[in-house]
mmCIF file of C-alpha atoms in Angstrom:
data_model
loop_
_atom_site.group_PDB
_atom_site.id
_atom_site.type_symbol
_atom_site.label_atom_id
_atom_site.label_comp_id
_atom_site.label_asym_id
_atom_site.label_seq_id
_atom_site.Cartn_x
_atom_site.Cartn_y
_atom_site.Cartn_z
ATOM 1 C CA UNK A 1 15.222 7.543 -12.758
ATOM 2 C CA UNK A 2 12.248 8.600 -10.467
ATOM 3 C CA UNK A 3 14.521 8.832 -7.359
ATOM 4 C CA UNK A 4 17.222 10.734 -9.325
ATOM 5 C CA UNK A 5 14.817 12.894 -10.810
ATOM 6 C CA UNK A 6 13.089 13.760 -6.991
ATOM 7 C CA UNK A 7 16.419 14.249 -5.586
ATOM 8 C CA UNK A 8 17.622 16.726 -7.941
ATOM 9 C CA UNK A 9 14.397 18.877 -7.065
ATOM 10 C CA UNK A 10 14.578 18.481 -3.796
ATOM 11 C CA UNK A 11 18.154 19.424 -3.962
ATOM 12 C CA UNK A 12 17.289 22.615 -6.191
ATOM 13 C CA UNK A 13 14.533 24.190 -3.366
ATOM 14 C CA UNK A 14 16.545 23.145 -0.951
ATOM 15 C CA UNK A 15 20.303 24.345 -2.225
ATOM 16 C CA UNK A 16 21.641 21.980 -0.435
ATOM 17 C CA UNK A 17 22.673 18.060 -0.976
ATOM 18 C CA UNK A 18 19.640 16.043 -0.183
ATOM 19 C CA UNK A 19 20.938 12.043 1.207
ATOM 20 C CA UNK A 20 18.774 10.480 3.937
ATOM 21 C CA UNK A 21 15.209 9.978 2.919
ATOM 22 C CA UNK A 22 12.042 7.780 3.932
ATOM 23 C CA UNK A 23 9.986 5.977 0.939
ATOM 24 C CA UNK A 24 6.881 4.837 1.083
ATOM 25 C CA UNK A 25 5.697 1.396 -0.412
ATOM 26 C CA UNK A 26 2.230 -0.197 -1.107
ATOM 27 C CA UNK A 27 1.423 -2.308 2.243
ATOM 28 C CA UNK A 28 1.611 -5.127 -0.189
ATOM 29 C CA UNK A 29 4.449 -5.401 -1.025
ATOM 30 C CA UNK A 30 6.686 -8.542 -0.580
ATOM 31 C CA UNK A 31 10.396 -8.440 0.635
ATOM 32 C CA UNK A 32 11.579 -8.978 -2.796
ATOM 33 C CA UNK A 33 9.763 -5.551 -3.910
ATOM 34 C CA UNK A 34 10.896 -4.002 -1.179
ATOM 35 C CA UNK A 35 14.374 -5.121 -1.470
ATOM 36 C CA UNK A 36 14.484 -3.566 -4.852
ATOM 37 C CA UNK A 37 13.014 -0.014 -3.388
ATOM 38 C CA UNK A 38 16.085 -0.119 -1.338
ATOM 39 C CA UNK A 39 18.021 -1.214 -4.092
ATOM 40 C CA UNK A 40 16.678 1.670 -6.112
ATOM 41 C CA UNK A 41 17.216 4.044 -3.697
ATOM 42 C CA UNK A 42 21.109 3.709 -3.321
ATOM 43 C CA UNK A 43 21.102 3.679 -7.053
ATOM 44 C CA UNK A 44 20.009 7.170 -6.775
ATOM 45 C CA UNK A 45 22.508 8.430 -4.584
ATOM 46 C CA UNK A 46 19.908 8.440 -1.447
ATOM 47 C CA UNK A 47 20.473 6.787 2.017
ATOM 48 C CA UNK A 48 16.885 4.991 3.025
ATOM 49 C CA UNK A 49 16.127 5.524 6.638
ATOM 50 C CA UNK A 50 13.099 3.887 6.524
ATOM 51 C CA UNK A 51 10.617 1.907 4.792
ATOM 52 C CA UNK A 52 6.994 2.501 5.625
ATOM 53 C CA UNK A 53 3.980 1.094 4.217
ATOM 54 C CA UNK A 54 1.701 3.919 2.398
ATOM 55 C CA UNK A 55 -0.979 3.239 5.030
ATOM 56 C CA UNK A 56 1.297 3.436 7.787
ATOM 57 C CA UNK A 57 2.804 7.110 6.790
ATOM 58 C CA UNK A 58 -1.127 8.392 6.638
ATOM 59 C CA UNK A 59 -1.836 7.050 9.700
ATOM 60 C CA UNK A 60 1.057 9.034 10.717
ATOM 61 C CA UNK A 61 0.153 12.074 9.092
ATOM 62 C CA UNK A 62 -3.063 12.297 10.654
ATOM 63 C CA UNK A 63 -2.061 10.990 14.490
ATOM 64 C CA UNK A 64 1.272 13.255 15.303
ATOM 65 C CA UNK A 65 -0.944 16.617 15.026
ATOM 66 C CA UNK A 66 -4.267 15.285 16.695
ATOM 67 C CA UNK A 67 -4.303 17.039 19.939
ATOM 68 C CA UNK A 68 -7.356 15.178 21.630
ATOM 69 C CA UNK A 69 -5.849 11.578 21.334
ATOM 70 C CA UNK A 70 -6.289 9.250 24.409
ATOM 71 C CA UNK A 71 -3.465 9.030 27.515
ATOM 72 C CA UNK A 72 -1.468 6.004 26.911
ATOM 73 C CA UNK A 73 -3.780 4.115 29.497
ATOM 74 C CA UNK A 74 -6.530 4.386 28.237
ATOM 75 C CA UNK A 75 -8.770 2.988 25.260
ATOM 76 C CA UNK A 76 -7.362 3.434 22.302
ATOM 77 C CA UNK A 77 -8.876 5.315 19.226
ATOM 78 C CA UNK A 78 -9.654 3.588 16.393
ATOM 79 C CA UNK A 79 -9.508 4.634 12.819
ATOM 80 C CA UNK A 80 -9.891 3.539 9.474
ATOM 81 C CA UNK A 81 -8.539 4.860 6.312
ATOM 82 C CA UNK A 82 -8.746 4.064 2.892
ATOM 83 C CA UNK A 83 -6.516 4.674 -0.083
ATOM 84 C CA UNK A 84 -7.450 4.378 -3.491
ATOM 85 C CA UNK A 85 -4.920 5.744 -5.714
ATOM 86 C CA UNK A 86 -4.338 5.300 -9.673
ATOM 87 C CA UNK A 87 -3.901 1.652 -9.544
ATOM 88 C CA UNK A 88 -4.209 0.265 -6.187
ATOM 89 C CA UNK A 89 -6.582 -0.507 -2.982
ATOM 90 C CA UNK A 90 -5.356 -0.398 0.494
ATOM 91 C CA UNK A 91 -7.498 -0.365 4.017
ATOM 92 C CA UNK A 92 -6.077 -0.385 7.265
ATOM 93 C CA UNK A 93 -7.211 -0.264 10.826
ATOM 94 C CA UNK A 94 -5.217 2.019 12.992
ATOM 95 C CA UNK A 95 -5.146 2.636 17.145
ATOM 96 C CA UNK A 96 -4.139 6.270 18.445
ATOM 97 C CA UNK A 97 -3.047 6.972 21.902
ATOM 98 C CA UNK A 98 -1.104 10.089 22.561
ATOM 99 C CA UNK A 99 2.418 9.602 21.139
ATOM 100 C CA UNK A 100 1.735 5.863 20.352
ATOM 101 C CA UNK A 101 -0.239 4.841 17.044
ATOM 102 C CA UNK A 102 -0.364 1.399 16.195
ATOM 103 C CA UNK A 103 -1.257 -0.280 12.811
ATOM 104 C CA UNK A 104 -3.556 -2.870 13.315
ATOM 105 C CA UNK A 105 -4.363 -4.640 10.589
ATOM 106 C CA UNK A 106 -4.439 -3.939 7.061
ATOM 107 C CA UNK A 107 -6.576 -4.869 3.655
ATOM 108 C CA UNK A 108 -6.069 -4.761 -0.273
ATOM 109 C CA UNK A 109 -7.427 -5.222 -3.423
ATOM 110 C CA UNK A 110 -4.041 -4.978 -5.195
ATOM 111 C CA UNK A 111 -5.411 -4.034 -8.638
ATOM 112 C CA UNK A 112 -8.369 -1.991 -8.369
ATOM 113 C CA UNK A 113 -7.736 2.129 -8.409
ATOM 114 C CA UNK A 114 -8.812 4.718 -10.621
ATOM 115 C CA UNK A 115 -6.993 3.373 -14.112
ATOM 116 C CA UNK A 116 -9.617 0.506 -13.824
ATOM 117 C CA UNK A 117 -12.446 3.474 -14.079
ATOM 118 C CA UNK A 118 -10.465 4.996 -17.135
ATOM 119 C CA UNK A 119 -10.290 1.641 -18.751
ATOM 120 C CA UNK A 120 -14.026 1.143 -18.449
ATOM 121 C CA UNK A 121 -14.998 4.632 -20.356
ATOM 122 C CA UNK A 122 -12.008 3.642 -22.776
ATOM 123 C CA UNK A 123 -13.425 0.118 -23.876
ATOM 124 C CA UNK A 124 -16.794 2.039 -23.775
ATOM 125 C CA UNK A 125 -15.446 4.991 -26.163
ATOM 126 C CA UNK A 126 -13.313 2.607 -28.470
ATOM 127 C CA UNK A 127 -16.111 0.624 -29.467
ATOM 128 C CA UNK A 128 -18.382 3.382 -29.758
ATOM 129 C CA UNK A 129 -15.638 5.246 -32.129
ATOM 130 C CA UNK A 130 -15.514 2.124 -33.820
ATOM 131 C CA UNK A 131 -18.951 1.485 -34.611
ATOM 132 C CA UNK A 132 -19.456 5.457 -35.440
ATOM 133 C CA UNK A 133 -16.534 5.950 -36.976
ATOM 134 C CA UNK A 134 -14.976 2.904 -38.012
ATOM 135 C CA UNK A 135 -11.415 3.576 -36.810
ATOM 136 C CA UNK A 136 -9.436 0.824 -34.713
ATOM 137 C CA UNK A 137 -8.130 2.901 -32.043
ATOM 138 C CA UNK A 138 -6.688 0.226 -30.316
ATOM 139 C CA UNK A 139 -4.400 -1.045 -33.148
ATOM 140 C CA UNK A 140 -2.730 2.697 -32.607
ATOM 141 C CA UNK A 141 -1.142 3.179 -28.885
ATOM 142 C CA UNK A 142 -0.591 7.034 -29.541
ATOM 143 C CA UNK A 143 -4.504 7.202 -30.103
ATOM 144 C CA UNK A 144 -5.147 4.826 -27.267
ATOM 145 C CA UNK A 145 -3.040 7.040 -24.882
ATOM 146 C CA UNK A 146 -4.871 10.039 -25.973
ATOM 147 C CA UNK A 147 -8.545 8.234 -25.357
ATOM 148 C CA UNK A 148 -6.785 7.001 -22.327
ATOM 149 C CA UNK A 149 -6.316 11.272 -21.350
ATOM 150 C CA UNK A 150 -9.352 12.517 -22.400
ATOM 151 C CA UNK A 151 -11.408 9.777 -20.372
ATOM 152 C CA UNK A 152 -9.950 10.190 -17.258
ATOM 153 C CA UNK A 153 -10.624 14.339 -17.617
ATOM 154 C CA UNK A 154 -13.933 13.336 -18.122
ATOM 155 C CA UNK A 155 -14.386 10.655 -14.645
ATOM 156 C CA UNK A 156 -13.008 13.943 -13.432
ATOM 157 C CA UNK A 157 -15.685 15.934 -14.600
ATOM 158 C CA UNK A 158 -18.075 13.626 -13.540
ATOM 159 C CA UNK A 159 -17.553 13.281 -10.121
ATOM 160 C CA UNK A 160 -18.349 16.873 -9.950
ATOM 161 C CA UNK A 161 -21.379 17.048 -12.401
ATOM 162 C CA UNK A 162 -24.495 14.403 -12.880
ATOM 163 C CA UNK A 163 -25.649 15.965 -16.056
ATOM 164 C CA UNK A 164 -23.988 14.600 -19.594
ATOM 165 C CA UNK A 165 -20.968 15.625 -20.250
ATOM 166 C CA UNK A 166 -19.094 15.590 -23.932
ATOM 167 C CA UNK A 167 -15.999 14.204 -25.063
ATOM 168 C CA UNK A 168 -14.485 15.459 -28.099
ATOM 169 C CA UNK A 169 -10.833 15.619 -30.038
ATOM 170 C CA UNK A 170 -10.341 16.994 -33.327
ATOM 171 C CA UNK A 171 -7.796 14.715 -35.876
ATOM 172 C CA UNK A 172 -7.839 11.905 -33.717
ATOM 173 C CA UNK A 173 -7.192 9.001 -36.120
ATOM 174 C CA UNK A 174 -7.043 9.849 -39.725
ATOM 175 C CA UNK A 175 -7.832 13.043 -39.543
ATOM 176 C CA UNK A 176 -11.292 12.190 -38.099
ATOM 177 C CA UNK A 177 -12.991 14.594 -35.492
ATOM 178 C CA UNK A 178 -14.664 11.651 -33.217
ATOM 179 C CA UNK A 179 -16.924 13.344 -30.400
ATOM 180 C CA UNK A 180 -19.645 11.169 -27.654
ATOM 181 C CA UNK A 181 -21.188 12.106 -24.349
ATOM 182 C CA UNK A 182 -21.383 10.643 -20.951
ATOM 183 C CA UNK A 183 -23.129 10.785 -17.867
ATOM 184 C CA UNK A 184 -22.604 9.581 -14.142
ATOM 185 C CA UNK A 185 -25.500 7.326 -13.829
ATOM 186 C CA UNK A 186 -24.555 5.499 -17.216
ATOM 187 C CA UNK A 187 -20.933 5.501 -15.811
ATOM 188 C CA UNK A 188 -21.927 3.782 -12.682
ATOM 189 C CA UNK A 189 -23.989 1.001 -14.730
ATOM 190 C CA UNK A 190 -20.897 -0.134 -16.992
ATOM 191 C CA UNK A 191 -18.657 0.370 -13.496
ATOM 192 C CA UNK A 192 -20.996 -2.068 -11.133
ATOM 193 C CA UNK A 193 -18.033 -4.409 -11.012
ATOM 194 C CA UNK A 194 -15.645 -2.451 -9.541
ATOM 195 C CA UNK A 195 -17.473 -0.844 -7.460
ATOM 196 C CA UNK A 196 -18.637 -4.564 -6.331
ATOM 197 C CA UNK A 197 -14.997 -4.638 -5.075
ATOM 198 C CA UNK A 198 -14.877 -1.657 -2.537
ATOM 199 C CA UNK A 199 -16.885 -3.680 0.345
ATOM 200 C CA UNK A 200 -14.944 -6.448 0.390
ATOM 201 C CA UNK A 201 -11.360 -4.837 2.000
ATOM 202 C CA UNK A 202 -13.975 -2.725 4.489
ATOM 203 C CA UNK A 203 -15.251 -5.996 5.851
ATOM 204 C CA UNK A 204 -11.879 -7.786 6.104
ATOM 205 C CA UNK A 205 -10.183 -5.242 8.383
ATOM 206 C CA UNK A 206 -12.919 -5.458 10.771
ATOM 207 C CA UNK A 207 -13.013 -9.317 11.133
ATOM 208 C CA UNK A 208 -9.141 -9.264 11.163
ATOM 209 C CA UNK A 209 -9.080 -6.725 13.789
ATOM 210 C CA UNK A 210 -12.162 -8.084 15.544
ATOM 211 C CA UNK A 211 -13.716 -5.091 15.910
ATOM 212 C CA UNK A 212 -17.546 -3.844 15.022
ATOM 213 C CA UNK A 213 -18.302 -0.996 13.489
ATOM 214 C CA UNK A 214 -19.340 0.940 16.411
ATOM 215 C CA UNK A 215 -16.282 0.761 17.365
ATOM 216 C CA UNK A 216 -14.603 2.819 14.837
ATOM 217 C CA UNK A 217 -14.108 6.683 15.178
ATOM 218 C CA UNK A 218 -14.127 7.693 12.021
ATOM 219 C CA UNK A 219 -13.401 6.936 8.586
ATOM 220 C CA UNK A 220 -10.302 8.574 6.660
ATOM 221 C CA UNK A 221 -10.362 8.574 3.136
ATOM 222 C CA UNK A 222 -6.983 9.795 1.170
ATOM 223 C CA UNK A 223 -6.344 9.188 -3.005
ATOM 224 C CA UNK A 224 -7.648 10.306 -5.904
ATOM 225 C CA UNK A 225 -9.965 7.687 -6.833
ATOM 226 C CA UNK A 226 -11.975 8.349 -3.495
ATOM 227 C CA UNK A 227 -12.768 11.680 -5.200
ATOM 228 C CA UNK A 228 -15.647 9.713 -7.398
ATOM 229 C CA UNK A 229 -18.528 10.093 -5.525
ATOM 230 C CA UNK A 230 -19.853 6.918 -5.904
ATOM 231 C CA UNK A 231 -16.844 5.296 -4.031
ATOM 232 C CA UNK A 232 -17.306 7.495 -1.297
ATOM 233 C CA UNK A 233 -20.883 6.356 -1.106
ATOM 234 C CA UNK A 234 -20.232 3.092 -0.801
ATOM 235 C CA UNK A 235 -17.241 3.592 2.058
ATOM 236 C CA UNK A 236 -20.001 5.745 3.773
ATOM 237 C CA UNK A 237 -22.828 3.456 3.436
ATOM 238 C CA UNK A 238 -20.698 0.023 5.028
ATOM 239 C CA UNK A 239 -19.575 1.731 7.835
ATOM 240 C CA UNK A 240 -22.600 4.055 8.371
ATOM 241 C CA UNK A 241 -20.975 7.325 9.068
ATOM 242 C CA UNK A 242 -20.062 10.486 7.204
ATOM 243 C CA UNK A 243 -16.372 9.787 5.557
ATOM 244 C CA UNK A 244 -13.648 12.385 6.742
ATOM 245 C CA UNK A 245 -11.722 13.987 4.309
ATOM 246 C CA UNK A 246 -9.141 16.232 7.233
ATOM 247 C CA UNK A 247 -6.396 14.550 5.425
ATOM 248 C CA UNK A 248 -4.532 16.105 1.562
ATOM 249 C CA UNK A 249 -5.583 13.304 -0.385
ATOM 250 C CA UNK A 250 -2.892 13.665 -3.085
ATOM 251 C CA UNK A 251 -0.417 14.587 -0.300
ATOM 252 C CA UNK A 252 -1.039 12.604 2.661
ATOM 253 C CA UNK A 253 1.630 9.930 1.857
ATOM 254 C CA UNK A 254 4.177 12.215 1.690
ATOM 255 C CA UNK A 255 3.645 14.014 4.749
ATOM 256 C CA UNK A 256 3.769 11.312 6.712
ATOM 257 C CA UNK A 257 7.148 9.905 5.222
ATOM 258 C CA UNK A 258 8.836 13.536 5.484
ATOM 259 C CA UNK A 259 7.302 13.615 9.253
ATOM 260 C CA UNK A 260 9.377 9.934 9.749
ATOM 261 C CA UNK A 261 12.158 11.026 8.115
ATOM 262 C CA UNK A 262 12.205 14.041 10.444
ATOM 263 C CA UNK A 263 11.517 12.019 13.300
ATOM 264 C CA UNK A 264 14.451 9.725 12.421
ATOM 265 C CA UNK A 265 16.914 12.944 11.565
ATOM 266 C CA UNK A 266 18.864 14.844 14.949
ATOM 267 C CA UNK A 267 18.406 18.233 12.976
ATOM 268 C CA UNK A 268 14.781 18.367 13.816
ATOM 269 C CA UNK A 269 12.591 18.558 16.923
ATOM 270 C CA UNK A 270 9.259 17.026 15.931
ATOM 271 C CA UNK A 271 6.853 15.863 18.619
ATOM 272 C CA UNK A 272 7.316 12.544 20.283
ATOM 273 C CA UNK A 273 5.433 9.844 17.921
ATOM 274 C CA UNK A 274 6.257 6.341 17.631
ATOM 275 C CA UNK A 275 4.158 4.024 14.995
ATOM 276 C CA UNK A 276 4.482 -0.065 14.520
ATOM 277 C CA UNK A 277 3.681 -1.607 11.082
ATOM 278 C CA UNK A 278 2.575 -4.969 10.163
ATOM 279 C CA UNK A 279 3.341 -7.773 8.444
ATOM 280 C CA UNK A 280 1.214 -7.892 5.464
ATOM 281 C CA UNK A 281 1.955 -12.020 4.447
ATOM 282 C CA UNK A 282 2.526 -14.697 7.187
ATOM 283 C CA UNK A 283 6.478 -15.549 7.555
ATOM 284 C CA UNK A 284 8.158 -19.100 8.473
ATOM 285 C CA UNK A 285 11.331 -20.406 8.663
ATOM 286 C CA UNK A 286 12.117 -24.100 7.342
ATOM 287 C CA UNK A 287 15.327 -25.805 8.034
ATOM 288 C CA UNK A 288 17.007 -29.632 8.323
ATOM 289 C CA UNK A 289 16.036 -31.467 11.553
ATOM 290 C CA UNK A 290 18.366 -34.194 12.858
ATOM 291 C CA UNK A 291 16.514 -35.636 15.102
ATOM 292 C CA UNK A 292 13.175 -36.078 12.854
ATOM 293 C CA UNK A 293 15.522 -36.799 9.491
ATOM 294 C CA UNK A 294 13.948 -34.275 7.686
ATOM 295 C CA UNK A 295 12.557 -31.063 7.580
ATOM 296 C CA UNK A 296 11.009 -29.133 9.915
ATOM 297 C CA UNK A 297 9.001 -25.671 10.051
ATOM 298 C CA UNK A 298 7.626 -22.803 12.045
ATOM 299 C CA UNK A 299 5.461 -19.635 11.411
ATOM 300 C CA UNK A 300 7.566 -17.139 12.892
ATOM 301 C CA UNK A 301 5.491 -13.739 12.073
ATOM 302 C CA UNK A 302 1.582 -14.325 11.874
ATOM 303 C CA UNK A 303 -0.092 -11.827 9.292
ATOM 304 C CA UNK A 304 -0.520 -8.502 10.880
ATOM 305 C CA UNK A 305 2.725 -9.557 13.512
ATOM 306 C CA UNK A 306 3.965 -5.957 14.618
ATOM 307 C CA UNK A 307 7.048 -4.727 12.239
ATOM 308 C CA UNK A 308 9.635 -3.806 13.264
ATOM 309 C CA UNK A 309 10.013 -7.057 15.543
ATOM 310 C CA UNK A 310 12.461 -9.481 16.085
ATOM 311 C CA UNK A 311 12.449 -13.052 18.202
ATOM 312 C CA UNK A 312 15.293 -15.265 18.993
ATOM 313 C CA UNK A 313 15.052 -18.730 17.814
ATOM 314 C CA UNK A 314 16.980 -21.828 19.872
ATOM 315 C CA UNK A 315 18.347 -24.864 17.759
ATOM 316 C CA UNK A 316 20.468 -27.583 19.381
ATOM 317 C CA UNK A 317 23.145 -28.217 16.410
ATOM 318 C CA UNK A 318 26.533 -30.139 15.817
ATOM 319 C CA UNK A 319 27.152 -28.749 12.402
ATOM 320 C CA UNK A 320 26.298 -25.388 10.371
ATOM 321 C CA UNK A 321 22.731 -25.360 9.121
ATOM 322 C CA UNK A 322 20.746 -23.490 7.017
ATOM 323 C CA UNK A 323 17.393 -21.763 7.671
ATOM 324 C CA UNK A 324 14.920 -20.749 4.908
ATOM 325 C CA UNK A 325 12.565 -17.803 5.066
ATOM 326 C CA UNK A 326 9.253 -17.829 2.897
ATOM 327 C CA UNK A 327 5.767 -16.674 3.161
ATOM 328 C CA UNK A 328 3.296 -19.556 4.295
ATOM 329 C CA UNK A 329 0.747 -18.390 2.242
ATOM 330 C CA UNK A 330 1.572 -18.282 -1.349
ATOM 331 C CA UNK A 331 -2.202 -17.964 -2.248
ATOM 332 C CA UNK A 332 -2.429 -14.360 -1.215
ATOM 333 C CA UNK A 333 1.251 -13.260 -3.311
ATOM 334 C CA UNK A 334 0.614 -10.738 -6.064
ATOM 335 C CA UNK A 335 3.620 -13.737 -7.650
ATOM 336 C CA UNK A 336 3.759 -17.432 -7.313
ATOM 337 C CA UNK A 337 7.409 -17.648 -5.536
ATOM 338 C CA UNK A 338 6.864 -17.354 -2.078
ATOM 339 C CA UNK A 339 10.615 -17.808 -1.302
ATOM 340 C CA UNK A 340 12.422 -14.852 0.567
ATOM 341 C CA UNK A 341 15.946 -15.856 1.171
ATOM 342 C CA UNK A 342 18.169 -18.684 2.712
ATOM 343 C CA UNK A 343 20.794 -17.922 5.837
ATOM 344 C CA UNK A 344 23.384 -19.663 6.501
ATOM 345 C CA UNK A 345 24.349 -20.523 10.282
ATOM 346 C CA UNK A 346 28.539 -20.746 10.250
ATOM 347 C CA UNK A 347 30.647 -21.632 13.354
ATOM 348 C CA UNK A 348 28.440 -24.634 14.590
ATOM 349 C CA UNK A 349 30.487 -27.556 16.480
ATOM 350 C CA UNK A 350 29.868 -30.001 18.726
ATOM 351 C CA UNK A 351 30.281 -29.967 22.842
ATOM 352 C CA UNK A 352 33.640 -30.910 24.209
ATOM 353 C CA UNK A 353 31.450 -34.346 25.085
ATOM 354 C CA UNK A 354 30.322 -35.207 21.499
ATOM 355 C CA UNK A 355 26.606 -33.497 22.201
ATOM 356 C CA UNK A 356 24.628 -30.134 20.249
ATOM 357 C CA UNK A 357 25.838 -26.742 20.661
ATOM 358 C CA UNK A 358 22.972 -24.338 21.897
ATOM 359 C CA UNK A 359 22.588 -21.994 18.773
ATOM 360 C CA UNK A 360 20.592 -18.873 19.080
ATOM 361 C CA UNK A 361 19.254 -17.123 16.175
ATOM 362 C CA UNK A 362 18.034 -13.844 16.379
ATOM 363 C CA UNK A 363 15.552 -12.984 13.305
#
């Protein structure tokens, strides 16, 4: 419905059909998710070029226009940016050279974004309401999504003003006028847990990307949750710089998808700019071994493996076999099923003497 619905506006600026796209996911995302992106997409009428992970089309937003980037041969620039959008955390570590950017690692907290901040002022408001007014907001989801509107105009509010701030709607529930007040510093108190969870993401890029923080250029910060100032603070204070904000935080995403999908496309002449991805989970492959009657296994991609990538795997087989691809950490799965397909290797026989084929798989 989204895709349909984005298509037919595109289509309507554009007067003209609208079929190859790029789409951004979360860089958390498992193959399964992603699977059904692409799924979703051809559903809509649309032909996928690429998938990119949300970090990976900022990083491309900001490189392709930077004029000042290092040659090729020489050191690398790093940057860091951080997304927080309405229901998600992502960090990554990128490396700019002129024409080149490479994603080097990446970071999430895969349920904290600004709806967690809404919900705390909602809990806060219902059982104020409650207590004031005796109403049971919760036990009514049209007056729970209203709350729900009203307290996420006034985080809005807030991140612009320090002083205390009202919140009021007339007939709310029963034809009761409710009305309370808020400030930032109160705001901050009931939010010490979330913001608890900021640090964490900072200080895993680094270690996975072994670098120190001298050793990062500066600190991008795109989404609408990095908009509260005390989230900025915190980003600012762990890495010990001013935060740059050179990038359209509600826009940024976008940008770099419609620059990839204009890189990809003949009709345009962008400027030379090639980005890798990673692999956000670690990938093996498990399959039947003769020769050890049983099963045997292999990490194939390591977690933060360059994507796209492929590597050519050499089996010594009489028969068809099957290989099975899953992630080999199921801890770190936003789902417990850590299974991503099984392929089938056809067309397997034996040597003219009795002995193993050599059987090359490319994956």
């Amino acid at each position: 419905m989204l895709l349909s619905k984005l298509k037919e506006t595109a289509e309507s600026v554009l007067k003209k059909p609208v079929v190859d796209c790029v789409v951004s996911v979360p860089c958390f995302y498992t193959d399964a998710e992603r699977r059904s992106v692409m799924d979703a997409t051809q559903t809509a009428g649309l032909n996928c070029l690429r998938l990119m992970n949300e970090t990976t089309a900022v990083a491309l937003a900001y490189g392709i226009y930077k004029q000042d980037l290092p040659a090729l041969e020489e050191k690398p620039r790093n940057v860091v940016f951080v997304d927080m959008g309405d229901s998600s955390y992502q960090v990554s570590v990128c490396a700019f050279n002129r024409g080149k950017h490479k994603v080097l690692v990446t970071a999430f907290d895969t349920t904290l974004g600004g709806r967690k901040f809404d919900k705390v002022l909602v809990n806060h408001f219902c059982e104020e309401f409650g207590k004031k007014y005796k109403l049971d907001i919760k036990s009514k989801i049209r007056a729970l999504l209203q709350l729900s509107q009203e307290c996420e105009k006034l985080k809005k509010l807030m991140s612009a003003s320090a002083s205390d701030l009202p919140l009021s709607i007339e007939c709310f529930m029963n034809d009761v006028d409710v009305s309370g007040t808020m400030n930032r510093g109160k705001f901050l108190e009931m939010c010490d847990d979330l913001l608890a969870r900021v640090e964490p993401p900072l200080r895993s890029v680094l270690k996975q990307a072994n670098l120190k923080k001298e050793d990062i250029y500066a600190v991008e910060i795109v989404g609408g949750a990095t908009r509260i100032p005390a989230v900025k603070e915190k980003i600012s204070k762990f890495f010990g710089k001013e935060i740059s904000t050179t990038l359209n935080a509600d826009e940024a995403v976008t940008r770099g998808c419609a620059l990839q999908c204009a890189i990809l496309s003949p009709a345009f002449k962008v400027r030379e700019s090639f980005i890798t991805d990673v692999v956000p989970y670690p990938i093996s492959l498990r399959w039947n071994s003769p020769a050890e009657e049983g099963s045997s296994d292999c990490e194939v991609f390591s977690k933060n493996h360059a994507a796209p990538f492929s590597k050519v795997l050499t089996f010594y087989r009489k028969e068809p076999f099957t290989l099975e691809a899953y992630y080999s950490s199921p801890q770190d799965l936003p789902y417990p099923d850590p299974a991503i397909a099984q392929f089938s290797v056809q067309k397997v026989t034996p040597q003219s003497d009795g002995s193993s084929s050599k059987v090359k798989v490319k994956v």
